[in-house]
Amino acid sequence: MQRDKFFKEIENLNHPNEKLIKTHCSYCGMQCGMNLRVNTQTNKIIGVEPRYDWPVTVGKMCPKGVTAYQQTNHKDRLLKPLIRDDASLKGTAEGFREASWDEAYDLIAKKFKELQTEYGKDSLSVFSGVSMTNEKCYLTGKFARVAMGTRYIDYNGRFCMSSAAGGFLRSFGVDRGSTLPWTDIHETDCLFIAGSNTAECHPTSMFRIWNVQERGGYIIVVDPRETPIARRADLHLDLQPGTDLALANGIVNQLIEMGYIDEEFINKHTNGFEETKELVKDFTPEYTSMLTGVAPVKIIRAAEIYGKAPNAVVMFARGVEQQHKGVDNVSAYTNMALVTGKIGRPKAGVATFTGQGNGQGGREHGQKSDLLPGYRKITNPKHVEEVCSVWGITPEEMPQPGVSAYEMIELMEQKTIRGLYLLCSNPAVSAPNQNFVRKAFKALDFMVCSDFYLSESAEFADVILPAVTWSEDEGTVTNIEGRIIKINKAQEPVGESKPDWQIQVELAERLGRGKYFSHLKTARDVADEFRLATKGGYADYYGATWDKIDKQDGVFWPCKDEKDEGTPHMFLDKKFYHPDGKAKICALPYRPPAEEPCEKYPLRLTTGRVVYHYLSGNQTRRIPFLHDMCPEPYVEIHPETAATYNMEHEERVRLFTRRGEAIYKVKITEAIRKDTVFVPYHFGHEESINLLTIAALDPISRMPEFKACAAQLEKVELKKVQ
Ligand SMILES: Nc1nc2c(c(=O)[nH]1)N[C@H]1C(S)=C(S)[C@@H](COP(=O)(O)OP(=O)(O)OC[C@H]3O[C@@H](n4cnc5c(=O)[nH]c(N)nc54)[C@H](O)[C@@H]3O)O[C@H]1N2
Ligand SMILES: Nc1nc2c(c(=O)[nH]1)N[C@H]1C(S)=C(S)[C@@H](COP(=O)(O)OP(=O)(O)OC[C@H]3O[C@@H](n4cnc5c(=O)[nH]c(N)nc54)[C@H](O)[C@@H]3O)O[C@H]1N2
Ligand code: SF4
Ligand SMILES: [Mo]
């Protein structure tokens, strides 16, 4: 029997007591294909298996994926709405009682109306996230503007993908995270990977990445830490955190000096080359080395390998983007592809490793303070009119643009924003400068949180609404490649939990805005309206019907109509999305990190992830296997640095910055620079590294600088147990 056919048949095998539901993982942007196993007697999810017939991940899943199904029927699920009775316990998990949906909705509607009557429409805000389907993300944007009537909506992608988005918009005029499908990547000749711990964060990409080397190609990695991928790379550029812009300029300078540029491509399809050439002249290998700490010979070699490769892909992730110049970093690395013309054809291009499951789709359809569905701008009257015609409101009713996620938190602290509807995010762990953030949440007059587990952020809420996990609803998600895929429902919602779209439809009714939402009775109704609302935008999903997604193994946007099969490769016609059809090569002067080390804070602190954790941990800290593999935070220190502080492996030490402090276990490792320490960010309360991080925001993306600030270490005297 043919291999593919064999696996298709296994997938369709339905035993009398078990069925398989074809879907994708709940966690990262890889969106690995999986079948959820469901017991047909109890109608409960009982397990999972990877899908070999899914072309992107071909039967691979990571430790998070194989345990993701354990979330659905977990003992910690919120089964009923909770109302806070005791305001003095705000900021803790205590002081709540169970309530009916009616009581919860009535209370929310009453409080929202009171606040808006007293302080104006914009006294309310929405803070959302992109672990939700496109349909939910879309409806959340509509709910904020049409049901709540506020300008203040933003989302957790401001902590994740907004710098990539800003960089792509500036360089290409369009923000699709990957210009090519993942199925091309292993066939290229050189992968240049900056600020991505791929083996731990996108593990099911690794078979393609190693395959490049196996086929005789090269891997270049840029990271202050020797991550698993850096260890096996052909070249590891171990830069100081926060110095990517200098490194990228240095490499582009060498590409020009050594003659690896594609003059015809530059002349026909780009702007800005001469200006950039002039700017990067200063970034000689020696000067770049002085700024970055990377040896000059490595900078020259990187340019040589990338320049010589017939095809190459430049890839990056949060290491590059979570800086207060993240957008500049993205454009500066993208310059490598533009000056060499290695873009707009198969096996060559630029890609960012999308973070959350729907990190791509979730940023395109109106959760961002200045965007409307289809990547339309809320400041463009024509775009507003197009969306109003779908929503049935007048352009005058459309709120103005709001502000970014962290800036909304600042407005909460100032009491400009009085009420918050938080869904699908846990900013009381994941936002920078936590002492300030927690103060801001406490200052709110009224806060609603929708989640399926009680998160650290829900501890600040007045009402908690029980949402469903990804396995209890259906809809689409856009994966790391820009491929729209289908999430299928495997079981009914547990307890009284409800999908967020249904909560919003019901709440809109209580807010007196039912007529704009009451026609949405199923997830498919929302999907139909969503596709229509994107029609004509550049992130056009209109042609991506659920049937087509199923038939084609996903649909790459843009996909304009029934006949359109979608767009796996961007820019094949060398047409970029700026009005003149050209891409922009950007001349970007270097800026150091917002906070440089000094005598009092001599170390560079950077933060990130490990393979067993997912983001703020509200989901993965509850999965026994994942928790046991890495149960507490630690600080990675180079042996020589540990020696100067007289610190031992596993000793508990105090790490502090200008903003806060925490106690961590020491992990001595040679896989980090001597001037840098690293802490994973997945833990809450007093263990959260975000008590220490800096809220220096990128001027364009408003992304905080999670990847670089100045810190100091101190031994702690622990009382001896007698
Ligand atoms: N296991 C796991 N996987 C995940 C997630 C998770 O929480 N856990 N989250 C998902 C999400 S939402 C995201 S956004 C992605 C994140 O995926 P990644 O961006 O790969 O993850 P990070 O650990 O944040 O950072 C990546 C690397 O950047 C390096 N770095 C730090 N500072 C700098 C710098 O200044 N320059 C450069 N070049 N590198 C630097 C760090 O040492 C780290 O190895 O992962 C997704 N996948
Ligand atoms: N120091 C430091 N901080 C960081 C980072 C870093 O590298 N370093 N990375 C940043 C990045 S890249 C990201 S993406 C952010 C992420 O930070 P968060 O936005 O806090 O992301 P999650 O931890 O995924 O939180 C999602 C919450 O929503 C719930 N949830 C999941 N799906 C749904 C749903 O469909 N509906 C509802 N209502 N709830 C749902 C989950 O249970 C969880 O509580 O953190 C950022 N913070
Ligand atoms: S790589 Fe990402 S999508 Fe795949 S199983 Fe792991 S967490 Fe899930
Ligand atoms: Mo992220």
mmCIF file of C-alpha atoms in Angstrom, residues 99-318:
data_model
loop_
_atom_site.group_PDB
_atom_site.id
_atom_site.type_symbol
_atom_site.label_atom_id
_atom_site.label_comp_id
_atom_site.label_asym_id
_atom_site.label_seq_id
_atom_site.Cartn_x
_atom_site.Cartn_y
_atom_site.Cartn_z
ATOM 1 C CA ALA A 99 -22.496 32.884 39.617
ATOM 2 C CA SER A 100 -24.842 32.277 36.694
ATOM 3 C CA TRP A 101 -24.065 33.681 33.242
ATOM 4 C CA ASP A 102 -27.083 35.978 33.576
ATOM 5 C CA GLU A 103 -25.821 37.490 36.797
ATOM 6 C CA ALA A 104 -22.307 37.905 35.367
ATOM 7 C CA TYR A 105 -23.563 39.531 32.138
ATOM 8 C CA ASP A 106 -25.904 41.866 34.040
ATOM 9 C CA LEU A 107 -23.121 42.990 36.327
ATOM 10 C CA ILE A 108 -20.696 43.597 33.449
ATOM 11 C CA ALA A 109 -23.294 45.539 31.440
ATOM 12 C CA LYS A 110 -24.222 47.652 34.473
ATOM 13 C CA LYS A 111 -20.607 48.483 35.364
ATOM 14 C CA PHE A 112 -19.550 49.193 31.765
ATOM 15 C CA LYS A 113 -22.521 51.537 31.306
ATOM 16 C CA GLU A 114 -21.869 53.322 34.599
ATOM 17 C CA LEU A 115 -18.215 53.906 33.752
ATOM 18 C CA GLN A 116 -18.994 55.155 30.255
ATOM 19 C CA THR A 117 -21.734 57.484 31.548
ATOM 20 C CA GLU A 118 -19.395 58.989 34.105
ATOM 21 C CA TYR A 119 -16.054 58.982 32.293
ATOM 22 C CA GLY A 120 -16.908 58.709 28.584
ATOM 23 C CA LYS A 121 -16.860 55.930 25.998
ATOM 24 C CA ASP A 122 -13.085 55.565 26.023
ATOM 25 C CA SER A 123 -12.933 54.789 29.739
ATOM 26 C CA LEU A 124 -13.249 51.108 28.771
ATOM 27 C CA SER A 125 -10.589 48.920 27.158
ATOM 28 C CA VAL A 126 -10.055 45.497 25.615
ATOM 29 C CA PHE A 127 -6.772 43.579 25.978
ATOM 30 C CA SER A 128 -6.759 40.371 23.959
ATOM 31 C CA GLY A 129 -4.515 37.676 22.579
ATOM 32 C CA VAL A 130 -3.754 35.573 19.539
ATOM 33 C CA SER A 131 -4.168 32.044 20.821
ATOM 34 C CA MET A 132 -7.676 32.524 19.465
ATOM 35 C CA THR A 133 -8.958 31.648 15.992
ATOM 36 C CA ASN A 134 -9.128 34.312 13.266
ATOM 37 C CA GLU A 135 -12.870 34.436 13.728
ATOM 38 C CA LYS A 136 -12.570 35.194 17.467
ATOM 39 C CA CYS A 137 -9.824 37.750 16.902
ATOM 40 C CA TYR A 138 -11.984 39.420 14.258
ATOM 41 C CA LEU A 139 -15.055 39.504 16.461
ATOM 42 C CA THR A 140 -13.081 40.875 19.414
ATOM 43 C CA GLY A 141 -12.094 43.879 17.271
ATOM 44 C CA LYS A 142 -15.692 44.390 16.222
ATOM 45 C CA PHE A 143 -16.934 43.922 19.799
ATOM 46 C CA ALA A 144 -14.607 46.626 21.143
ATOM 47 C CA ARG A 145 -15.584 49.150 18.468
ATOM 48 C CA VAL A 146 -19.255 48.350 17.922
ATOM 49 C CA ALA A 147 -20.520 46.879 21.218
ATOM 50 C CA MET A 148 -18.304 48.752 23.691
ATOM 51 C CA GLY A 149 -17.691 51.761 21.458
ATOM 52 C CA THR A 150 -14.177 52.338 22.729
ATOM 53 C CA ARG A 151 -10.972 53.273 20.924
ATOM 54 C CA TYR A 152 -8.880 51.306 23.420
ATOM 55 C CA ILE A 153 -8.256 47.843 22.087
ATOM 56 C CA ASP A 154 -4.890 46.190 21.726
ATOM 57 C CA TYR A 155 -3.390 42.749 22.139
ATOM 58 C CA ASN A 156 -0.471 40.629 23.301
ATOM 59 C CA GLY A 157 1.161 40.593 19.863
ATOM 60 C CA ARG A 158 2.667 43.917 20.955
ATOM 61 C CA PHE A 159 4.893 41.787 23.152
ATOM 62 C CA CYS A 160 5.491 39.270 20.370
ATOM 63 C CA MET A 161 5.142 39.970 16.644
ATOM 64 C CA SER A 162 4.650 43.732 16.287
ATOM 65 C CA SER A 163 8.292 44.480 15.477
ATOM 66 C CA ALA A 164 8.312 41.850 12.726
ATOM 67 C CA ALA A 165 5.092 43.379 11.405
ATOM 68 C CA GLY A 166 6.588 46.883 11.489
ATOM 69 C CA GLY A 167 9.780 45.775 9.760
ATOM 70 C CA PHE A 168 7.994 43.873 6.988
ATOM 71 C CA LEU A 169 5.603 46.756 6.399
ATOM 72 C CA ARG A 170 8.497 49.146 6.022
ATOM 73 C CA SER A 171 10.648 46.852 3.843
ATOM 74 C CA PHE A 172 7.971 45.176 1.702
ATOM 75 C CA GLY A 173 4.792 47.227 2.260
ATOM 76 C CA VAL A 174 3.061 44.055 3.445
ATOM 77 C CA ASP A 175 3.304 41.997 6.627
ATOM 78 C CA ARG A 176 3.208 38.298 5.927
ATOM 79 C CA GLY A 177 5.621 36.626 8.347
ATOM 80 C CA SER A 178 7.152 34.309 5.775
ATOM 81 C CA THR A 179 7.661 35.102 2.120
ATOM 82 C CA LEU A 180 7.829 31.380 1.321
ATOM 83 C CA PRO A 181 6.291 28.103 2.521
ATOM 84 C CA TRP A 182 8.129 26.017 5.140
ATOM 85 C CA THR A 183 8.211 23.124 2.675
ATOM 86 C CA ASP A 184 10.891 25.122 0.770
ATOM 87 C CA ILE A 185 13.171 25.815 3.667
ATOM 88 C CA HIS A 186 15.177 22.587 3.768
ATOM 89 C CA GLU A 187 15.940 22.962 0.070
ATOM 90 C CA THR A 188 17.820 26.230 0.399
ATOM 91 C CA ASP A 189 21.610 26.574 0.477
ATOM 92 C CA CYS A 190 22.012 28.811 3.513
ATOM 93 C CA LEU A 191 19.876 29.583 6.542
ATOM 94 C CA PHE A 192 20.802 32.756 8.411
ATOM 95 C CA ILE A 193 18.947 32.492 11.748
ATOM 96 C CA ALA A 194 19.062 35.387 14.223
ATOM 97 C CA GLY A 195 17.586 35.488 17.732
ATOM 98 C CA SER A 196 15.657 32.238 17.451
ATOM 99 C CA ASN A 197 16.067 29.313 19.820
ATOM 100 C CA THR A 198 14.485 27.169 17.123
ATOM 101 C CA ALA A 199 15.201 23.782 18.678
ATOM 102 C CA GLU A 200 13.258 24.694 21.816
ATOM 103 C CA CYS A 201 10.650 27.102 20.467
ATOM 104 C CA HIS A 202 9.806 25.724 17.023
ATOM 105 C CA PRO A 203 11.190 22.189 17.440
ATOM 106 C CA THR A 204 9.280 20.682 14.549
ATOM 107 C CA SER A 205 11.147 22.994 12.140
ATOM 108 C CA MET A 206 14.415 21.327 13.052
ATOM 109 C CA PHE A 207 14.265 18.384 10.650
ATOM 110 C CA ARG A 208 14.129 20.873 7.785
ATOM 111 C CA ILE A 209 16.913 22.978 9.256
ATOM 112 C CA TRP A 210 19.336 20.060 9.776
ATOM 113 C CA ASN A 211 18.455 18.885 6.296
ATOM 114 C CA VAL A 212 20.037 22.045 4.860
ATOM 115 C CA GLN A 213 23.377 20.971 6.351
ATOM 116 C CA GLU A 214 22.887 17.367 5.303
ATOM 117 C CA ARG A 215 22.422 18.549 1.725
ATOM 118 C CA GLY A 216 25.717 20.467 1.900
ATOM 119 C CA GLY A 217 24.265 23.871 2.794
ATOM 120 C CA TYR A 218 25.176 26.205 5.671
ATOM 121 C CA ILE A 219 23.557 27.376 8.878
ATOM 122 C CA ILE A 220 24.565 30.671 10.495
ATOM 123 C CA VAL A 221 23.145 31.473 13.939
ATOM 124 C CA VAL A 222 23.150 34.818 15.766
ATOM 125 C CA ASP A 223 22.500 34.494 19.519
ATOM 126 C CA PRO A 224 24.249 35.557 22.737
ATOM 127 C CA ARG A 225 23.694 31.994 23.952
ATOM 128 C CA GLU A 226 24.936 28.756 22.494
ATOM 129 C CA THR A 227 21.498 27.273 21.907
ATOM 130 C CA PRO A 228 21.171 23.737 20.495
ATOM 131 C CA ILE A 229 20.967 25.143 16.978
ATOM 132 C CA ALA A 230 23.960 27.451 17.545
ATOM 133 C CA ARG A 231 26.034 24.478 18.719
ATOM 134 C CA ARG A 232 25.601 22.606 15.435
ATOM 135 C CA ALA A 233 25.639 25.645 13.177
ATOM 136 C CA ASP A 234 28.497 26.246 10.764
ATOM 137 C CA LEU A 235 28.953 29.683 12.259
ATOM 138 C CA HIS A 236 27.736 31.069 15.596
ATOM 139 C CA LEU A 237 27.805 34.866 15.935
ATOM 140 C CA ASP A 238 27.659 35.269 19.725
ATOM 141 C CA LEU A 239 26.723 38.928 19.931
ATOM 142 C CA GLN A 240 25.988 41.062 22.991
ATOM 143 C CA PRO A 241 22.235 41.343 23.592
ATOM 144 C CA GLY A 242 20.685 44.356 21.899
ATOM 145 C CA THR A 243 23.342 44.889 19.205
ATOM 146 C CA ASP A 244 21.766 43.195 16.143
ATOM 147 C CA LEU A 245 21.382 46.434 14.219
ATOM 148 C CA ALA A 246 25.138 46.971 14.183
ATOM 149 C CA LEU A 247 25.754 43.351 13.167
ATOM 150 C CA ALA A 248 23.250 43.478 10.293
ATOM 151 C CA ASN A 249 24.773 46.743 9.031
ATOM 152 C CA GLY A 250 28.226 45.152 9.283
ATOM 153 C CA ILE A 251 27.181 42.125 7.238
ATOM 154 C CA VAL A 252 25.435 44.241 4.578
ATOM 155 C CA ASN A 253 28.610 46.345 4.342
ATOM 156 C CA GLN A 254 30.650 43.195 3.681
ATOM 157 C CA LEU A 255 28.120 41.917 1.122
ATOM 158 C CA ILE A 256 28.598 45.186 -0.771
ATOM 159 C CA GLU A 257 32.390 45.281 -0.299
ATOM 160 C CA MET A 258 32.811 41.697 -1.505
ATOM 161 C CA GLY A 259 30.550 42.232 -4.515
ATOM 162 C CA TYR A 260 27.744 39.874 -3.611
ATOM 163 C CA ILE A 261 25.050 42.383 -4.532
ATOM 164 C CA ASP A 262 22.518 41.928 -7.342
ATOM 165 C CA GLU A 263 22.595 45.268 -9.120
ATOM 166 C CA GLU A 264 19.807 44.489 -11.562
ATOM 167 C CA PHE A 265 17.445 43.508 -8.753
ATOM 168 C CA ILE A 266 18.435 46.567 -6.718
ATOM 169 C CA ASN A 267 17.872 48.942 -9.641
ATOM 170 C CA LYS A 268 14.595 47.478 -10.823
ATOM 171 C CA HIS A 269 12.904 46.463 -7.598
ATOM 172 C CA THR A 270 14.172 48.512 -4.655
ATOM 173 C CA ASN A 271 14.644 52.002 -3.270
ATOM 174 C CA GLY A 272 17.156 53.239 -0.731
ATOM 175 C CA PHE A 273 20.312 51.350 -1.782
ATOM 176 C CA GLU A 274 22.674 54.305 -2.183
ATOM 177 C CA GLU A 275 21.690 55.795 1.166
ATOM 178 C CA THR A 276 22.141 52.442 2.867
ATOM 179 C CA LYS A 277 25.482 51.804 1.177
ATOM 180 C CA GLU A 278 26.678 55.158 2.484
ATOM 181 C CA LEU A 279 25.443 54.472 6.011
ATOM 182 C CA VAL A 280 26.886 50.968 6.361
ATOM 183 C CA LYS A 281 30.355 52.111 5.143
ATOM 184 C CA ASP A 282 31.217 52.922 8.751
ATOM 185 C CA PHE A 283 30.339 49.408 9.871
ATOM 186 C CA THR A 284 33.687 47.838 9.082
ATOM 187 C CA PRO A 285 34.278 44.388 10.592
ATOM 188 C CA GLU A 286 36.410 45.983 13.327
ATOM 189 C CA TYR A 287 33.901 48.711 14.246
ATOM 190 C CA THR A 288 31.012 46.209 14.124
ATOM 191 C CA SER A 289 33.000 43.877 16.331
ATOM 192 C CA MET A 290 33.553 46.661 18.844
ATOM 193 C CA LEU A 291 29.786 47.321 19.038
ATOM 194 C CA THR A 292 28.621 43.695 19.056
ATOM 195 C CA GLY A 293 31.406 41.672 20.624
ATOM 196 C CA VAL A 294 31.490 39.345 17.587
ATOM 197 C CA ALA A 295 34.952 38.633 16.145
ATOM 198 C CA PRO A 296 35.621 40.492 12.824
ATOM 199 C CA VAL A 297 36.515 37.281 11.024
ATOM 200 C CA LYS A 298 33.093 35.804 11.842
ATOM 201 C CA ILE A 299 31.340 38.845 10.372
ATOM 202 C CA ILE A 300 33.308 38.537 7.133
ATOM 203 C CA ARG A 301 32.700 34.781 6.963
ATOM 204 C CA ALA A 302 28.940 35.213 7.527
ATOM 205 C CA ALA A 303 28.725 37.637 4.590
ATOM 206 C CA GLU A 304 30.785 35.298 2.457
ATOM 207 C CA ILE A 305 28.643 32.216 3.161
ATOM 208 C CA TYR A 306 25.351 34.067 2.724
ATOM 209 C CA GLY A 307 26.616 35.977 -0.309
ATOM 210 C CA LYS A 308 27.878 32.871 -2.130
ATOM 211 C CA ALA A 309 24.802 30.726 -1.513
ATOM 212 C CA PRO A 310 22.671 30.480 -4.678
ATOM 213 C CA ASN A 311 19.554 30.494 -2.483
ATOM 214 C CA ALA A 312 19.318 31.623 1.136
ATOM 215 C CA VAL A 313 16.666 32.369 3.720
ATOM 216 C CA VAL A 314 17.073 35.033 6.415
ATOM 217 C CA MET A 315 15.093 34.032 9.496
ATOM 218 C CA PHE A 316 14.652 35.722 12.851
ATOM 219 C CA ALA A 317 12.552 35.648 16.006
ATOM 220 C CA ARG A 318 12.062 37.494 19.265
#
